[in-house]
Coordinates of C-alpha atoms in Angstrom, one line a residue:
M1 CA 83.2 -13.3 -42.8
E2 CA 80.7 -16.2 -42.4
K3 CA 80.4 -15.4 -38.8
K4 CA 79.6 -11.8 -39.6
N5 CA 76.9 -12.8 -42.1
K6 CA 75.2 -15.0 -39.5
I7 CA 75.2 -12.1 -37.1
I8 CA 73.6 -9.8 -39.7
M9 CA 71.1 -12.4 -40.6
G10 CA 70.1 -12.9 -36.9
L11 CA 69.7 -9.1 -36.5
A12 CA 67.4 -9.0 -39.6
I13 CA 65.3 -11.9 -38.3
G14 CA 65.0 -10.1 -34.9
A15 CA 63.9 -6.9 -36.6
V16 CA 61.1 -8.8 -38.5
V17 CA 59.9 -10.4 -35.2
L18 CA 59.9 -7.0 -33.5
A19 CA 57.9 -5.5 -36.5
V20 CA 55.3 -8.3 -36.3
A21 CA 55.0 -8.0 -32.6
S22 CA 54.7 -4.2 -32.8
G23 CA 51.9 -4.5 -35.4
A24 CA 50.0 -7.0 -33.2
A25 CA 50.3 -4.7 -30.3
R26 CA 49.0 -1.8 -32.3
C27 CA 46.0 -4.0 -33.5
S28 CA 45.2 -5.1 -29.9
M29 CA 45.4 -1.5 -28.7
T30 CA 43.2 0.0 -31.5
Q31 CA 40.4 -2.6 -31.4
P32 CA 38.9 -1.5 -28.0
S33 CA 38.9 2.2 -29.1
E34 CA 37.2 1.3 -32.3
S35 CA 34.5 -0.8 -30.5
A36 CA 34.0 1.8 -27.7
P37 CA 31.5 3.9 -29.7
Q38 CA 29.4 0.7 -30.3
S39 CA 29.4 -0.1 -26.6
S40 CA 28.3 3.5 -25.9
D41 CA 25.5 3.3 -28.5
A42 CA 24.3 0.0 -27.0
A43 CA 24.2 1.5 -23.5
A44 CA 22.3 4.5 -24.7
E45 CA 19.8 2.2 -26.5
A46 CA 19.4 0.1 -23.4
Q47 CA 18.7 3.2 -21.3
Q48 CA 16.2 4.4 -23.8
Q49 CA 14.4 1.1 -23.8
E50 CA 14.3 1.0 -20.0
A51 CA 12.9 4.6 -19.9
Q52 CA 10.2 3.6 -22.4
T53 CA 9.3 0.5 -20.5
A54 CA 9.0 2.5 -17.3
G55 CA 6.8 5.0 -19.0
D56 CA 4.6 2.3 -20.4
S57 CA 4.1 0.6 -16.9
P58 CA 0.4 0.2 -16.2
A59 CA -1.3 2.1 -13.3
A60 CA -2.2 0.1 -10.2
D61 CA -5.4 -1.9 -10.6
P62 CA -8.4 -0.6 -8.7
D63 CA -9.4 -2.4 -5.5
L64 CA -11.9 -2.2 -2.7
S65 CA -9.5 -0.6 -0.2
L66 CA -11.9 2.4 0.1
I67 CA -14.5 0.3 1.8
E68 CA -12.4 -2.4 3.5
N69 CA -12.2 -2.3 7.4
T70 CA -15.3 -0.1 7.6
E71 CA -18.7 -0.4 9.3
W72 CA -22.0 0.5 7.7
Q73 CA -25.6 0.8 9.0
S74 CA -29.0 -0.1 7.4
G75 CA -31.6 2.6 6.8
D76 CA -33.7 1.5 9.8
G77 CA -30.7 1.2 12.1
K78 CA -31.4 -2.4 12.9
S79 CA -28.6 -4.0 10.9
T80 CA -24.9 -3.3 10.5
L81 CA -22.4 -4.4 7.9
T82 CA -18.7 -4.8 8.5
V83 CA -16.6 -5.0 5.3
M84 CA -13.3 -6.8 5.9
P85 CA -10.8 -7.9 3.2
G86 CA -12.4 -11.0 1.7
V87 CA -15.4 -11.2 4.0
L88 CA -18.7 -9.3 4.6
I89 CA -20.2 -9.5 8.1
E90 CA -23.9 -8.7 8.5
K91 CA -25.4 -8.3 12.0
S92 CA -29.1 -7.9 12.8
E93 CA -31.6 -8.7 15.5
T94 CA -31.8 -12.3 14.1
G95 CA -28.1 -12.9 14.3
E96 CA -24.9 -12.7 12.4
S97 CA -24.0 -14.0 8.9
L98 CA -20.7 -14.1 7.0
L99 CA -20.1 -14.0 3.3
Y100 CA -16.7 -14.7 1.8
Y101 CA -16.0 -12.9 -1.4
E102 CA -13.6 -12.3 -4.2
A103 CA -13.9 -9.2 -6.3
S104 CA -13.4 -8.8 -10.0
D105 CA -14.1 -6.2 -12.8
I106 CA -13.6 -3.4 -10.2
I107 CA -14.3 0.1 -11.6
E108 CA -13.6 3.1 -9.4
T109 CA -14.7 6.7 -10.3
D110 CA -15.3 9.9 -8.4
S111 CA -18.9 8.9 -7.8
G112 CA -18.2 5.4 -6.4
I113 CA -17.3 1.8 -7.1
T114 CA -18.8 -1.0 -9.0
A115 CA -17.6 -4.6 -9.0
N116 CA -18.6 -8.2 -9.4
L117 CA -18.4 -10.4 -6.4
S118 CA -18.0 -14.2 -6.2
V119 CA -19.5 -15.0 -2.8
S120 CA -19.9 -18.1 -0.7
K121 CA -21.1 -18.8 2.9
E122 CA -18.1 -20.9 3.6
K123 CA -14.4 -20.6 2.5
G124 CA -14.0 -22.7 -0.6
G125 CA -17.8 -23.3 -0.7
K126 CA -20.1 -23.0 -3.7
E127 CA -19.9 -19.6 -5.2
T128 CA -22.6 -17.3 -6.6
Q129 CA -22.2 -14.1 -8.5
A130 CA -23.4 -10.8 -7.0
A131 CA -23.2 -7.2 -8.2
L132 CA -21.7 -4.6 -5.8
A133 CA -22.3 -0.8 -6.1
V134 CA -21.0 1.9 -3.8
T135 CA -22.1 5.5 -4.4
K136 CA -20.6 8.6 -2.9
G137 CA -22.3 12.0 -2.3
N138 CA -24.1 14.3 0.2
G139 CA -21.7 13.5 3.0
Q140 CA -22.2 9.7 2.9
M141 CA -21.6 6.5 1.0
T142 CA -24.2 3.9 0.1
L143 CA -23.5 0.3 -0.5
A144 CA -25.8 -2.1 -2.3
C145 CA -25.1 -5.8 -3.1
D146 CA -27.4 -8.5 -4.4
A147 CA -26.0 -10.9 -1.8
L148 CA -26.9 -8.8 1.3
A149 CA -30.2 -8.6 3.1
T150 CA -30.5 -4.8 2.7
D151 CA -28.6 -1.7 1.5
Y152 CA -26.3 0.1 3.9
S153 CA -24.9 3.6 4.3
M154 CA -21.9 5.2 6.0
K155 CA -21.3 8.9 6.9
T156 CA -18.2 10.4 5.4
G157 CA -18.1 13.6 7.3
E158 CA -15.9 13.8 10.5
S159 CA -17.7 12.8 13.6
S160 CA -16.9 13.9 17.2
I161 CA -15.6 11.1 19.4
A162 CA -15.8 11.4 23.2
L163 CA -13.0 9.9 25.2
A164 CA -13.5 7.7 28.3
G165 CA -10.8 6.6 30.8
A166 CA -8.2 9.1 29.5
D167 CA -6.5 10.9 32.4
E168 CA -3.3 12.8 33.3
N169 CA -1.3 9.7 33.0
L170 CA -1.9 9.7 29.3
T171 CA -1.9 13.5 28.6
G172 CA 1.2 14.0 30.8
L173 CA 3.2 11.2 29.1
Y174 CA 2.3 12.4 25.7
G175 CA 2.4 16.1 26.5
R176 CA -0.9 16.6 24.7
E177 CA -4.5 17.5 25.7
S178 CA -7.5 15.1 25.6
G179 CA -8.9 17.1 22.7
D180 CA -5.8 16.2 20.6
F181 CA -6.5 12.5 21.1
A182 CA -10.3 13.0 20.3
A183 CA -9.5 14.9 17.1
A184 CA -7.0 12.3 15.9
I185 CA -9.5 9.4 16.6
S186 CA -12.4 11.3 15.1
K187 CA -10.5 11.8 11.9
W188 CA -9.8 8.1 11.6
A189 CA -13.3 7.0 12.7
S190 CA -15.0 9.3 10.1
A191 CA -13.8 7.0 7.4
K192 CA -13.5 3.6 9.2
S193 CA -16.2 3.6 11.8
P194 CA -18.5 6.7 11.4
Y195 CA -21.1 5.4 13.9
A196 CA -18.8 5.3 16.8
T197 CA -19.3 7.9 19.5
K198 CA -16.9 7.0 22.3
A199 CA -13.3 5.8 22.5
T200 CA -12.2 4.1 25.8
W201 CA -8.5 4.2 26.7
T202 CA -7.0 0.8 27.3
K203 CA -4.4 2.3 29.7
E204 CA -1.6 0.6 27.8
V205 CA 1.3 2.6 26.2
W206 CA 4.3 1.3 24.2
I207 CA 7.4 3.4 24.1
D208 CA 10.1 2.9 21.5
Y209 CA 13.2 4.5 23.0
G210 CA 15.1 4.0 19.8
S211 CA 12.9 6.1 17.6
G212 CA 11.4 8.2 20.4
S213 CA 7.8 7.3 19.5
K214 CA 4.9 6.3 21.7
V215 CA 1.8 4.2 20.9
T216 CA -1.4 3.7 22.9
T217 CA -4.8 2.2 22.0
F218 CA -8.5 3.0 22.4
V219 CA -11.5 0.8 21.9
L220 CA -14.5 2.2 20.1
D221 CA -18.1 1.6 21.0
D222 CA -19.0 0.4 17.4
G223 CA -20.4 -3.0 16.7
A224 CA -17.0 -4.4 15.8
R225 CA -15.3 -3.0 19.0
S226 CA -12.7 -1.5 16.8
V227 CA -9.2 -0.9 18.3
V228 CA -7.6 2.4 17.3
S229 CA -3.8 3.0 17.8
V230 CA -2.7 6.5 18.4
T231 CA 1.0 7.2 17.8
L232 CA 3.0 10.2 18.8
S233 CA 6.0 10.2 16.4
A234 CA 9.4 11.6 17.2
N235 CA 8.6 14.8 15.3
G236 CA 5.6 15.4 17.5
E237 CA 2.8 14.3 15.1
L238 CA -0.2 12.6 16.6
V239 CA -1.9 10.1 14.3
A240 CA -4.6 7.5 14.7
S241 CA -4.6 4.3 12.7

């Protein structure tokens, strides 16, 4: 009888242990499902904040890219100005001068650009402040700056560029006519070097057999002796840059 009681007691204790374990298992299984809506809400809130942040991102700051890498001419035709990133190069009958600059307070509108320049004759030298104003209209742009010897202008209409040195070696390799090259270079020069009238082929061609593109170069007759690259892409587009 005593042995039977011990067996019954052991079964009862085992049942209690199983009940407790079952309850713990149910708790551990129900907790994630209860917290799932909270995780979903948190993810939705995070996505909403990211979308709001993206929508509030400021537009790109204005810069001087419109006039960089361009050549200008004075009204009397005796001086030229080349605008490079960070440096202004003036050439006249008396020689050449360089002004290094940093631009601030840049404002760009449909009619032109205004900015304040900190200029120096040497890199890291003593700086002075100068106002810059670029106006657009009537097929040209005009540039005025307190630090320059005179005002300058640049045509913005497309000019016609004559080719020199181009022959059947170029046209045959590219499968294009000379006029196609002249048109591509003229389009580029109208914005970057409007006073150039001739482009001389360097007789050098680079072929990328991987992409199927071809690149050749021309030298313009402007004051900076600008080098123009003409690329024929794999899809047949001819572009000067």
